Short mmCIF file of C-alpha atoms and ligand atoms in Angstrom, two decimals:
data_model
loop_
_atom_site.label_atom_id
_atom_site.label_comp_id
_atom_site.label_asym_id
_atom_site.label_seq_id
_atom_site.Cartn_x
_atom_site.Cartn_y
_atom_site.Cartn_z
CA MET K 1 -29.64 -98.33 -64.80
CA LEU K 2 -32.40 -98.77 -67.37
CA SER K 3 -32.14 -94.73 -68.05
CA ALA K 4 -28.19 -94.99 -68.16
CA VAL K 5 -28.28 -97.07 -71.30
CA VAL K 6 -31.00 -95.01 -73.22
CA ALA K 7 -28.50 -92.15 -74.51
CA PRO K 8 -25.86 -94.58 -75.83
CA ALA K 9 -28.77 -96.87 -77.55
CA VAL K 10 -30.29 -93.59 -79.21
CA ILE K 11 -26.79 -92.48 -80.51
CA LEU K 12 -26.32 -96.27 -81.88
CA VAL K 13 -29.48 -95.87 -83.42
CA LEU K 14 -29.13 -92.60 -85.11
CA ALA K 15 -25.54 -93.84 -86.24
CA ALA K 16 -27.19 -96.84 -87.77
CA GLY K 17 -29.57 -94.83 -89.69
CA VAL K 18 -26.97 -92.16 -90.69
CA TRP K 19 -24.78 -95.09 -91.87
CA ILE K 20 -27.66 -96.42 -94.39
CA VAL K 21 -28.28 -93.05 -95.85
CA PHE K 22 -24.83 -91.50 -95.69
CA GLY K 23 -22.59 -94.38 -95.41
CA ALA K 24 -20.14 -95.26 -92.81
CA GLY K 25 -17.91 -92.25 -92.46
CA ALA K 26 -20.80 -90.22 -91.50
CA ALA K 27 -21.86 -92.57 -88.85
CA CYS K 28 -18.62 -92.66 -87.43
CA GLY K 29 -18.86 -89.00 -86.90
CA VAL K 30 -22.45 -89.29 -85.17
CA ILE K 31 -20.98 -92.02 -82.78
CA ALA K 32 -17.81 -89.75 -81.95
CA ILE K 33 -19.79 -86.51 -81.51
CA GLY K 34 -22.57 -88.59 -79.38
CA TYR K 35 -20.38 -90.43 -77.21
CA GLY K 36 -18.19 -87.42 -76.76
CA ALA K 37 -21.03 -85.24 -75.51
CA LEU K 38 -22.29 -88.06 -73.26
CA ILE K 39 -18.81 -88.27 -71.76
CA VAL K 40 -18.54 -84.50 -71.22
CA HIS K 41 -21.92 -84.66 -69.59
CA HIS K 42 -20.99 -87.68 -67.10
CA VAL K 43 -17.36 -85.89 -66.36
CA ARG K 44 -19.22 -82.93 -65.54
CA ASN K 45 -21.67 -84.48 -62.92
CA LEU K 46 -18.86 -86.55 -61.69
CA ASP K 47 -17.07 -83.76 -60.75
CA ALA K 48 -19.96 -82.08 -59.40
CA LEU K 49 -20.65 -85.20 -57.19
CA THR K 50 -16.78 -85.01 -56.17
CA ARG K 51 -16.69 -81.79 -55.14
CA TRP K 52 -19.93 -82.13 -52.92
CA ALA K 53 -18.46 -85.17 -51.45
CA GLN K 54 -15.29 -83.40 -50.55
CA GLY K 55 -17.23 -80.13 -49.29
CA GLY K 56 -18.43 -79.59 -45.84
CA ASP K 57 -21.61 -80.81 -44.30
CA GLN K 58 -23.41 -77.99 -44.88
CA GLU K 59 -22.80 -78.30 -48.95
CA ALA K 60 -26.11 -78.58 -50.57
CA VAL K 61 -26.29 -81.71 -52.73
CA PRO K 62 -25.82 -81.00 -56.90
CA GLU K 63 -28.85 -81.01 -58.78
CA GLY K 64 -27.15 -82.71 -61.58
CA THR K 65 -28.62 -83.53 -64.99
CA GLY K 66 -29.93 -86.50 -66.74
CA VAL K 67 -29.62 -89.99 -64.76
CA TRP K 68 -27.64 -88.02 -62.39
CA ARG K 69 -30.54 -86.03 -61.61
CA THR K 70 -32.18 -89.17 -60.06
CA ALA K 71 -28.99 -90.30 -58.35
CA PHE K 72 -28.30 -86.84 -56.80
CA SER K 73 -32.24 -86.47 -55.48
CA ALA K 74 -31.78 -90.07 -53.81
CA ILE K 75 -28.47 -88.92 -51.99
CA TYR K 76 -30.40 -85.76 -51.15
CA ARG K 77 -33.55 -87.49 -49.70
CA ARG K 78 -31.04 -90.11 -47.55
CA LYS K 79 -29.01 -87.13 -46.27
CA ARG K 80 -32.23 -85.38 -45.24
CA VAL K 81 -33.35 -88.80 -43.30
CA THR K 82 -29.74 -88.55 -41.77
CA ARG K 83 -29.80 -85.27 -40.80
CA ALA K 84 -32.95 -85.87 -39.12
CA HIS K 85 -31.83 -88.78 -37.04
CA GLU K 86 -28.64 -86.38 -35.80
CA ARG K 87 -30.96 -83.95 -34.80
CA ASP K 88 -33.25 -86.25 -33.02
CA LEU K 89 -29.90 -87.66 -31.41
CA ALA K 90 -28.34 -84.46 -30.27
CA HIS K 91 -31.69 -83.45 -28.94
CA THR K 92 -31.71 -86.68 -26.85
CA ILE K 93 -27.95 -85.93 -25.61
CA GLU K 94 -29.02 -82.64 -24.74
CA ARG K 95 -31.86 -83.76 -22.60
CA PHE K 96 -29.92 -86.40 -20.74
CA GLN K 97 -27.07 -83.79 -20.01
CA SER K 98 -29.78 -81.32 -18.74
CA ALA K 99 -31.13 -83.84 -16.82
CA ALA K 100 -27.80 -84.80 -15.55
CA GLU K 101 -27.33 -80.95 -14.82
CA ALA K 102 -30.51 -80.92 -12.81
CA ILE K 103 -29.39 -83.77 -10.48
CA PRO K 104 -28.62 -81.86 -7.02
CA ASP K 105 -25.54 -84.47 -6.50
CA GLY K 106 -22.55 -84.12 -8.28
CA MET K 107 -21.62 -86.70 -10.97
CA VAL K 108 -18.32 -87.39 -12.60
CA VAL K 109 -17.78 -90.00 -15.41
CA LEU K 110 -14.31 -91.76 -14.97
CA ASP K 111 -12.55 -93.90 -17.64
CA THR K 112 -10.57 -96.98 -16.87
CA GLN K 113 -7.79 -95.14 -15.59
CA ASN K 114 -10.03 -92.82 -13.59
CA ARG K 115 -9.28 -89.94 -15.81
CA ILE K 116 -12.23 -87.30 -15.78
CA LYS K 117 -14.33 -87.70 -18.84
CA TRP K 118 -17.28 -85.67 -17.77
CA ALA K 119 -18.62 -83.88 -15.10
CA ASN K 120 -21.96 -81.87 -14.11
CA LEU K 121 -21.86 -78.57 -12.79
CA ARG K 122 -22.84 -79.40 -9.04
CA ALA K 123 -19.76 -81.87 -8.98
CA GLN K 124 -17.55 -79.19 -10.22
CA ALA K 125 -18.60 -77.03 -7.47
CA LEU K 126 -18.57 -79.79 -4.82
CA LEU K 127 -15.10 -81.32 -6.01
CA GLY K 128 -13.48 -78.00 -7.38
CA LEU K 129 -12.89 -79.15 -10.80
CA ASP K 130 -12.95 -77.13 -13.59
CA LEU K 131 -13.77 -79.16 -16.94
CA ALA K 132 -12.10 -76.42 -19.10
CA HIS K 133 -8.54 -77.42 -17.78
CA ASP K 134 -9.45 -80.69 -15.83
CA MET K 135 -11.19 -82.55 -18.62
CA GLY K 136 -8.82 -86.06 -19.08
CA ALA K 137 -6.89 -85.32 -15.82
CA PRO K 138 -6.66 -88.09 -13.09
CA LEU K 139 -9.20 -87.38 -10.50
CA VAL K 140 -6.89 -88.22 -7.73
CA ASN K 141 -4.61 -85.37 -8.71
CA LEU K 142 -7.62 -82.97 -8.28
CA VAL K 143 -9.47 -84.97 -5.18
CA ARG K 144 -6.49 -85.66 -2.95
CA GLN K 145 -7.77 -86.43 0.55
CA PRO K 146 -6.43 -89.74 1.41
CA GLU K 147 -9.99 -91.00 2.58
CA PHE K 148 -10.84 -90.88 -1.30
CA VAL K 149 -7.85 -92.10 -2.63
CA ARG K 150 -8.05 -95.24 -0.52
CA TYR K 151 -11.55 -95.57 -1.60
CA LEU K 152 -10.65 -95.36 -5.19
CA ASP K 153 -7.76 -97.86 -4.61
CA THR K 154 -9.71 -100.74 -3.15
CA GLY K 155 -12.13 -101.13 -5.69
CA ASP K 156 -14.91 -101.91 -2.97
CA PHE K 157 -17.71 -99.52 -3.90
CA ARG K 158 -20.50 -101.29 -1.84
CA ASP K 159 -20.54 -98.22 0.29
CA ALA K 160 -20.06 -94.53 0.29
CA ALA K 161 -16.92 -92.81 1.38
CA LEU K 162 -17.02 -89.53 3.89
CA ILE K 163 -14.47 -87.12 3.00
CA ASP K 164 -14.18 -83.46 4.01
CA SER K 165 -14.51 -81.00 1.22
CA HIS K 166 -11.07 -79.56 0.40
CA ARG K 167 -12.58 -76.21 -0.39
CA ASP K 168 -14.52 -76.03 2.96
CA ALA K 169 -13.52 -78.34 5.82
CA ALA K 170 -17.01 -77.76 7.37
CA VAL K 171 -18.50 -79.36 4.38
CA THR K 172 -18.79 -83.30 4.25
CA LEU K 173 -19.23 -84.94 1.13
CA ALA K 174 -20.65 -88.56 0.50
CA ILE K 175 -18.73 -90.19 -2.24
CA GLN K 176 -20.20 -93.16 -4.07
CA ILE K 177 -18.78 -94.69 -7.27
CA VAL K 178 -20.65 -96.97 -9.42
CA PRO K 179 -18.90 -99.33 -11.89
CA PHE K 180 -20.48 -99.36 -15.45
CA GLY K 181 -19.82 -100.28 -19.24
CA VAL K 182 -16.08 -101.44 -19.79
CA ALA K 183 -14.25 -100.77 -16.46
CA GLU K 184 -15.66 -97.20 -16.47
CA LYS K 185 -16.87 -95.42 -13.30
CA LEU K 186 -19.47 -93.17 -12.21
CA LEU K 187 -18.96 -91.13 -9.23
CA ILE K 188 -21.79 -89.61 -7.46
CA ALA K 189 -20.87 -86.86 -4.67
CA ARG K 190 -23.44 -85.63 -2.30
CA ASP K 191 -23.23 -82.83 0.60
CA VAL K 192 -24.28 -84.49 3.33
CA THR K 193 -22.88 -81.84 5.98
CA GLN K 194 -26.68 -81.28 7.59
CA VAL K 195 -27.26 -85.01 7.69
CA GLU K 196 -24.15 -85.73 9.45
CA ALA K 197 -24.41 -82.92 11.98
CA VAL K 198 -27.88 -84.21 12.82
CA ALA K 199 -26.49 -87.76 13.53
CA ARG K 200 -23.55 -86.12 15.16
CA MET K 201 -25.96 -84.11 17.64
CA ARG K 202 -28.01 -87.23 18.29
CA ARG K 203 -25.14 -89.30 19.18
CA ASP K 204 -23.82 -86.40 21.48
CA PHE K 205 -27.28 -86.10 22.83
CA ILE K 206 -27.90 -89.64 23.81
CA ALA K 207 -24.33 -89.72 25.38
CA ASN K 208 -24.94 -86.51 27.51
CA VAL K 209 -28.57 -87.78 28.70
CA SER K 210 -27.27 -91.09 29.63
CA HIS K 211 -24.09 -89.09 31.45
CA GLU K 212 -26.64 -86.86 33.27
CA LEU K 213 -28.57 -89.81 34.50
CA LYS K 214 -25.56 -92.20 35.46
CA THR K 215 -24.38 -90.00 38.21
CA PRO K 216 -27.60 -89.73 40.14
CA LEU K 217 -28.78 -93.18 39.61
CA THR K 218 -24.91 -94.39 40.72
CA VAL K 219 -25.56 -92.24 43.93
CA ILE K 220 -28.96 -93.85 44.70
CA SER K 221 -28.20 -97.15 44.00
CA GLY K 222 -24.99 -96.99 46.44
CA PHE K 223 -27.49 -95.72 49.29
CA VAL K 224 -29.94 -98.49 48.58
CA GLU K 225 -27.30 -100.97 48.99
CA THR K 226 -26.19 -99.13 52.08
CA LEU K 227 -29.58 -99.23 53.67
CA GLN K 228 -29.82 -102.57 52.67
CA GLU K 229 -26.58 -104.00 53.98
CA LEU K 230 -25.96 -102.01 57.07
CA ASP K 231 -27.63 -101.50 60.01
CA LEU K 232 -27.90 -97.82 60.41
CA ASP K 233 -29.80 -95.73 63.19
CA GLU K 234 -32.69 -93.38 62.35
CA ARG K 235 -30.35 -90.43 62.01
CA GLN K 236 -28.39 -91.57 59.15
CA ARG K 237 -31.22 -93.57 57.61
CA THR K 238 -33.14 -89.95 57.43
CA ARG K 239 -29.83 -88.51 55.88
CA PHE K 240 -29.42 -91.04 53.45
CA LEU K 241 -33.01 -91.00 52.46
CA SER K 242 -33.02 -87.52 51.91
CA LEU K 243 -29.99 -87.50 49.82
CA MET K 244 -31.53 -89.88 47.71
CA ARG K 245 -34.76 -87.72 47.21
CA GLU K 246 -32.60 -84.88 46.28
CA GLN K 247 -31.06 -87.19 43.32
CA ALA K 248 -34.24 -88.18 42.29
CA ALA K 249 -35.42 -84.73 42.17
CA SER K 250 -32.30 -83.67 39.79
CA MET K 251 -33.46 -86.69 37.67
CA GLN K 252 -36.99 -85.57 37.69
CA ARG K 253 -35.95 -81.92 36.36
CA LEU K 254 -33.86 -83.39 33.73
CA VAL K 255 -36.70 -85.54 32.17
CA GLU K 256 -39.05 -82.57 32.59
CA ASP K 257 -36.77 -80.41 31.00
CA LEU K 258 -36.25 -82.95 28.18
CA LEU K 259 -39.78 -83.33 27.54
CA THR K 260 -40.18 -79.55 27.60
CA LEU K 261 -37.63 -79.37 25.03
CA SER K 262 -39.24 -82.11 22.86
CA ALA K 263 -42.94 -80.20 23.26
CA LEU K 264 -41.20 -77.17 21.97
CA GLU K 265 -39.65 -78.93 19.28
CA SER K 266 -42.67 -80.86 18.12
CA GLU K 267 -43.80 -79.36 14.68
CA HIS K 268 -47.59 -80.02 15.76
CA ASN K 269 -47.26 -77.73 18.72
CA THR K 270 -47.33 -74.28 17.33
CA VAL K 271 -47.08 -71.12 19.39
CA GLY K 272 -50.16 -69.61 20.51
CA ASP K 273 -50.83 -65.90 19.89
CA GLU K 274 -52.51 -64.69 22.75
CA PRO K 275 -52.38 -61.06 23.92
CA PHE K 276 -51.19 -60.80 27.42
CA ALA K 277 -50.27 -57.91 29.74
CA ILE K 278 -46.56 -57.98 30.31
CA VAL K 279 -46.31 -55.96 33.66
CA PRO K 280 -48.26 -58.63 35.71
CA LEU K 281 -45.97 -61.45 34.32
CA LEU K 282 -42.91 -59.29 35.18
CA LEU K 283 -44.13 -58.79 38.50
CA ALA K 284 -44.87 -62.59 39.06
CA ILE K 285 -41.43 -63.09 37.97
CA SER K 286 -39.58 -60.67 39.99
CA ALA K 287 -41.50 -62.04 43.26
CA ASP K 288 -40.25 -65.48 42.35
CA ALA K 289 -36.86 -64.30 41.80
CA LYS K 290 -36.92 -62.84 45.36
CA SER K 291 -38.12 -65.96 46.75
CA LEU K 292 -35.53 -67.85 44.94
CA SER K 293 -32.86 -65.62 46.40
CA HIS K 294 -33.90 -65.73 49.86
CA ALA K 295 -33.06 -62.22 50.34
CA GLN K 296 -29.54 -62.90 49.36
CA HIS K 297 -29.56 -60.41 46.11
CA GLU K 298 -30.91 -57.06 45.72
CA VAL K 299 -33.73 -57.59 43.07
CA THR K 300 -35.32 -54.94 41.22
CA LEU K 301 -37.81 -54.61 38.38
CA ASP K 302 -37.82 -51.60 36.07
CA VAL K 303 -40.42 -51.26 33.75
CA ALA K 304 -39.98 -48.37 31.03
CA GLU K 305 -43.19 -48.97 29.27
CA PRO K 306 -46.11 -51.25 29.71
CA ALA K 307 -47.04 -53.19 26.80
CA THR K 308 -49.41 -56.10 25.70
CA VAL K 309 -47.29 -58.81 24.06
CA LEU K 310 -48.76 -61.70 21.36
CA GLY K 311 -47.31 -64.96 22.07
CA SER K 312 -47.32 -68.15 24.56
CA ARG K 313 -47.43 -66.20 28.23
CA ASP K 314 -46.49 -69.72 29.66
CA GLU K 315 -43.46 -70.44 27.19
CA LEU K 316 -42.27 -66.68 27.89
CA ALA K 317 -42.39 -67.06 31.60
CA SER K 318 -40.70 -70.05 31.45
CA ALA K 319 -37.86 -68.43 29.25
CA PHE K 320 -37.69 -65.33 31.68
CA GLY K 321 -37.86 -67.59 34.54
CA ASN K 322 -34.84 -69.32 33.58
CA LEU K 323 -32.82 -66.03 32.86
CA VAL K 324 -33.87 -64.99 36.19
CA SER K 325 -32.78 -68.26 37.74
CA ASN K 326 -29.59 -68.38 36.12
CA ALA K 327 -28.89 -64.67 37.39
CA ILE K 328 -29.41 -65.72 40.81
CA ARG K 329 -27.58 -68.79 40.92
CA TYR K 330 -24.72 -67.50 39.08
CA THR K 331 -24.42 -64.38 41.57
CA PRO K 332 -22.85 -64.40 44.73
CA ALA K 333 -24.95 -63.54 47.89
CA GLY K 334 -24.88 -59.63 48.15
CA GLY K 335 -25.20 -59.05 44.29
CA THR K 336 -27.89 -57.46 42.34
CA ILE K 337 -30.25 -58.65 40.03
CA ARG K 338 -31.83 -55.91 37.71
CA LEU K 339 -35.00 -56.92 35.91
CA ALA K 340 -36.18 -54.39 33.10
CA TRP K 341 -38.65 -54.22 30.22
CA ARG K 342 -38.62 -51.58 27.54
CA VAL K 343 -39.81 -50.80 23.95
CA ASP K 344 -37.18 -49.74 21.71
CA GLY K 345 -37.83 -47.09 18.98
CA ASP K 346 -38.22 -49.83 16.29
CA GLY K 347 -41.34 -51.27 18.31
CA SER K 348 -39.32 -54.09 19.63
CA GLY K 349 -39.88 -55.37 23.40
CA VAL K 350 -36.86 -55.99 25.44
CA PHE K 351 -36.77 -58.00 28.71
CA SER K 352 -33.33 -57.87 30.07
CA VAL K 353 -31.84 -59.50 33.37
CA THR K 354 -28.56 -58.03 34.48
CA ASP K 355 -26.81 -59.58 37.23
CA SER K 356 -23.60 -58.74 39.14
CA GLY K 357 -22.67 -62.16 39.10
CA ILE K 358 -19.36 -64.39 38.17
CA GLY K 359 -19.86 -63.39 34.55
CA ILE K 360 -18.93 -65.75 31.52
CA SER K 361 -15.81 -65.40 29.40
CA ALA K 362 -16.19 -64.81 25.54
CA GLU K 363 -15.22 -68.00 24.48
CA HIS K 364 -18.21 -69.70 25.97
CA VAL K 365 -20.96 -67.20 24.93
CA PRO K 366 -21.79 -68.46 21.65
CA ARG K 367 -22.54 -72.02 22.99
CA LEU K 368 -24.29 -71.51 26.14
CA THR K 369 -27.49 -72.16 24.36
CA GLU K 370 -26.25 -75.86 23.20
CA ARG K 371 -27.97 -78.69 25.03
CA PHE K 372 -26.21 -79.52 28.21
CA TYR K 373 -23.83 -76.71 27.82
CA ARG K 374 -22.22 -75.55 31.00
CA VAL K 375 -19.48 -73.51 31.81
CA ASP K 376 -18.69 -75.07 34.81
CA ARG K 377 -20.21 -78.39 35.29
CA SER K 378 -19.51 -79.05 38.85
CA ARG K 379 -20.48 -75.64 39.97
CA SER K 380 -24.04 -75.99 37.89
CA ARG K 381 -24.79 -79.41 39.03
CA ALA K 382 -24.15 -78.60 42.64
CA THR K 383 -26.96 -75.77 42.23
CA GLY K 384 -29.03 -78.29 40.59
CA GLY K 385 -28.73 -77.19 36.84
CA THR K 386 -29.39 -79.45 34.09
CA GLY K 387 -27.29 -77.56 31.66
CA LEU K 388 -30.87 -77.43 29.49
CA GLY K 389 -32.34 -73.81 30.53
CA LEU K 390 -30.69 -71.99 27.86
CA ALA K 391 -31.57 -74.78 25.34
CA ILE K 392 -35.24 -74.19 26.44
CA VAL K 393 -35.10 -70.56 26.22
CA LYS K 394 -33.39 -70.66 22.86
CA HIS K 395 -36.66 -72.88 21.37
CA VAL K 396 -39.04 -70.33 23.04
CA LEU K 397 -37.45 -67.58 21.59
CA LEU K 398 -37.16 -69.44 17.96
CA ARG K 399 -40.92 -69.74 18.18
CA HIS K 400 -41.42 -66.26 18.93
CA GLN K 401 -38.98 -64.92 16.41
CA ALA K 402 -37.25 -63.45 19.21
CA ASP K 403 -33.68 -63.23 19.80
CA LEU K 404 -31.56 -63.38 22.69
CA GLU K 405 -28.67 -61.18 23.31
CA ILE K 406 -25.66 -61.68 25.67
CA ALA K 407 -23.19 -59.55 27.07
CA SER K 408 -20.84 -60.71 29.95
CA GLU K 409 -17.77 -59.88 31.38
CA PRO K 410 -15.98 -62.60 33.96
CA GLY K 411 -15.97 -61.48 37.41
CA LYS K 412 -18.18 -58.08 36.76
CA GLY K 413 -21.74 -59.89 35.96
CA SER K 414 -24.00 -60.44 32.64
CA THR K 415 -27.00 -59.19 30.99
CA PHE K 416 -29.18 -61.64 29.20
CA ALA K 417 -31.86 -59.67 27.07
CA VAL K 418 -34.73 -61.20 25.13
CA ARG K 419 -35.74 -58.96 22.09
CA LEU K 420 -39.48 -59.72 20.71
CA PRO K 421 -40.10 -58.42 17.39
CA ALA K 422 -42.19 -55.24 16.85
CA ARG K 423 -45.16 -57.28 15.53
CA ARG K 424 -45.59 -59.14 18.65
CA VAL K 425 -45.63 -56.05 20.93
CA ARG K 426 -47.96 -53.44 21.53
CA GLY K 427 -46.41 -50.55 23.75
CA SER K 428 -48.51 -47.70 25.16
CA ARG K 429 -46.00 -44.80 25.32
CA ALA K 430 -48.50 -42.67 26.73
CA ALA K 431 -48.94 -44.57 29.90
CA THR K 432 -45.24 -44.53 30.59
CA GLU K 433 -44.57 -45.60 34.07
CA ASN K 434 -41.85 -46.58 36.20
CA VAL K 435 -41.94 -49.45 38.64
CA VAL K 436 -39.26 -49.88 40.79
CA VAL K 437 -39.61 -53.14 43.09
CA PRO K 438 -37.86 -52.68 46.14
CA SER K 439 -35.89 -55.86 47.47
CA GLY K 440 -36.64 -57.45 50.64
CA ASP K 441 -40.17 -58.14 50.74
CA ALA K 442 -39.87 -61.69 49.04
CA ALA K 443 -43.44 -62.73 47.47
CA ALA K 444 -45.01 -65.99 47.84
CA GLY K 445 -44.24 -68.33 45.22
CA ALA K 446 -42.75 -71.48 44.32
CA GLU K 447 -39.12 -71.65 42.49
CA VAL K 448 -38.95 -69.46 39.30
CA ALA K 449 -36.64 -72.13 37.72
CA HIS K 450 -38.50 -73.18 34.52
CA ALA K 451 -41.72 -71.62 36.07
CA GLY K 452 -43.81 -72.67 32.93
CA ASN K 453 -42.41 -75.61 32.23
CA ASP K 454 -44.76 -77.84 33.82
CA HIS K 455 -47.69 -76.47 31.39
CA LEU K 456 -45.49 -77.46 28.44
CA SER K 457 -44.28 -80.76 29.19
CA HIS K 458 -47.87 -82.36 30.42
N1 LIG P 501 -26.40 -65.10 34.38
C1 LIG P 501 -25.41 -66.03 34.08
N2 LIG P 501 -23.98 -65.84 34.87
C2 LIG P 501 -22.91 -66.72 34.75
N3 LIG P 501 -22.82 -67.83 33.80
C3 LIG P 501 -24.26 -68.13 33.30
C4 LIG P 501 -25.39 -67.17 33.51
N4 LIG P 501 -26.37 -67.77 32.69
C5 LIG P 501 -25.91 -68.87 32.41
N5 LIG P 501 -24.50 -69.14 32.71
C6 LIG P 501 -23.77 -70.28 32.27
O1 LIG P 501 -24.56 -70.75 30.97
C7 LIG P 501 -24.49 -72.09 31.60
C8 LIG P 501 -26.11 -72.91 30.79
O2 LIG P 501 -27.07 -72.37 31.36
P1 LIG P 501 -28.65 -73.30 31.56
O3 LIG P 501 -29.66 -72.34 32.17
O4 LIG P 501 -28.53 -73.82 29.83
O5 LIG P 501 -28.09 -74.33 32.37
P2 LIG P 501 -27.89 -74.42 33.73
O6 LIG P 501 -28.32 -72.91 34.72
O7 LIG P 501 -26.60 -74.83 34.29
O8 LIG P 501 -28.96 -75.67 34.25
P3 LIG P 501 -30.83 -75.62 33.95
O9 LIG P 501 -31.08 -76.54 33.23
O10 LIG P 501 -31.15 -75.61 35.51
O11 LIG P 501 -31.07 -74.09 33.82
C9 LIG P 501 -24.78 -72.33 32.99
O12 LIG P 501 -24.39 -73.53 33.43
C10 LIG P 501 -23.60 -71.29 33.21
O13 LIG P 501 -22.52 -71.88 33.27
MG1 LIG P 502 -30.32 -72.27 33.74
#
């Protein structure tokens, strides 16, 4: 302020001096020239200021002259501080945005009219949005599932809504809306397909187990009632008791199979890598098969190449045993059951059971290893099946990184083959031998069904 009056004051003092020496006319001349120069100086600086103010954000602040230099450098300093603030702010927004992108859930910000204001990439993928086109569009135009529209309309956002993704019906999404600000909403979308599948499996499993236990329990309690209320003769009593025993045995088998499954699923129960010779195991299984068949089938064993297998002998015996017991159970008397072992060119070892039984039509094959899945419930139950056998086989094979290959034709028969990975099989090409065990001489041995389960469940 003070510096701004220095120049006019100096001109006045100079004019006063000139007045004394040269008179009033000369003094007026000095004032006119001095103030004229001052006005030019101010106009030029003002012009520079105007041009700068009208220019873009990147325009450098003019340097200015005289008093203007001070003013311009003050503007320049303030601008530098503002720029630094802007940079900080932009950086913070960027960090927030990358944090929002890093969140594994989809997030959409909706305005008061439920129009899309912002969405992270995950939300765009889950809900099929494309921000380039959909920014500002009402969300219900893009996510049209009735459950979602209803959820948004009710305004009750205490719980999440479950919807099937419109991009893939197999994907289930949980949508949760969180109101914030002034009637704005944050929508969070999460892929809960796995969680839902597990919950459904648990529900199905409990329903199945209850159902399986209900039948024998009903039968037993019916018999108990009869025994209590009726005066039966010794022969009838024995018959009823033996029927009750059968039902109790079926429940026991079910519980044993469930315990086996849970032991196999337990994370703490890791598979042992003991090496064992496959041939003695195959011989034992084939002997059990013959005992189970009661000479009703022709059972043969064909070993193309003896081998040492790394894995749990008990678990594999249980898995192989189940395949064999199925073959016998689902092959009418007079049929053939061929057990075979070979080592393929890639080093994998294959145990196969081929029967000439009833076979399985193609639509059932992918579901056979599901718990309690039976093609013909009554037939399986009549033969004492729990429907857990192949589920146990699948678990054992998973633990051994082995595959189950199923080929079947209704009316012709089936082949169930277990392929053990090469790293679990040490073949001995040199000592190739062919062991064909003729049928008939049923070896001693208990039931082959779930032969190894006892070891697992206790
Ligand atoms: N070799 C086979 N031939 C025809 N059907 C078969 C054969 N093996 C399995 N199945 C079908 O697959 C279903 C499931 O077999 P799984 O071994 O899991 O159960 P299960 O034999 O009924 O009972 P268990 O638990 O006692 O083994 C059987 O009920 C049967 O319908
Ligand atoms: Mg079975």
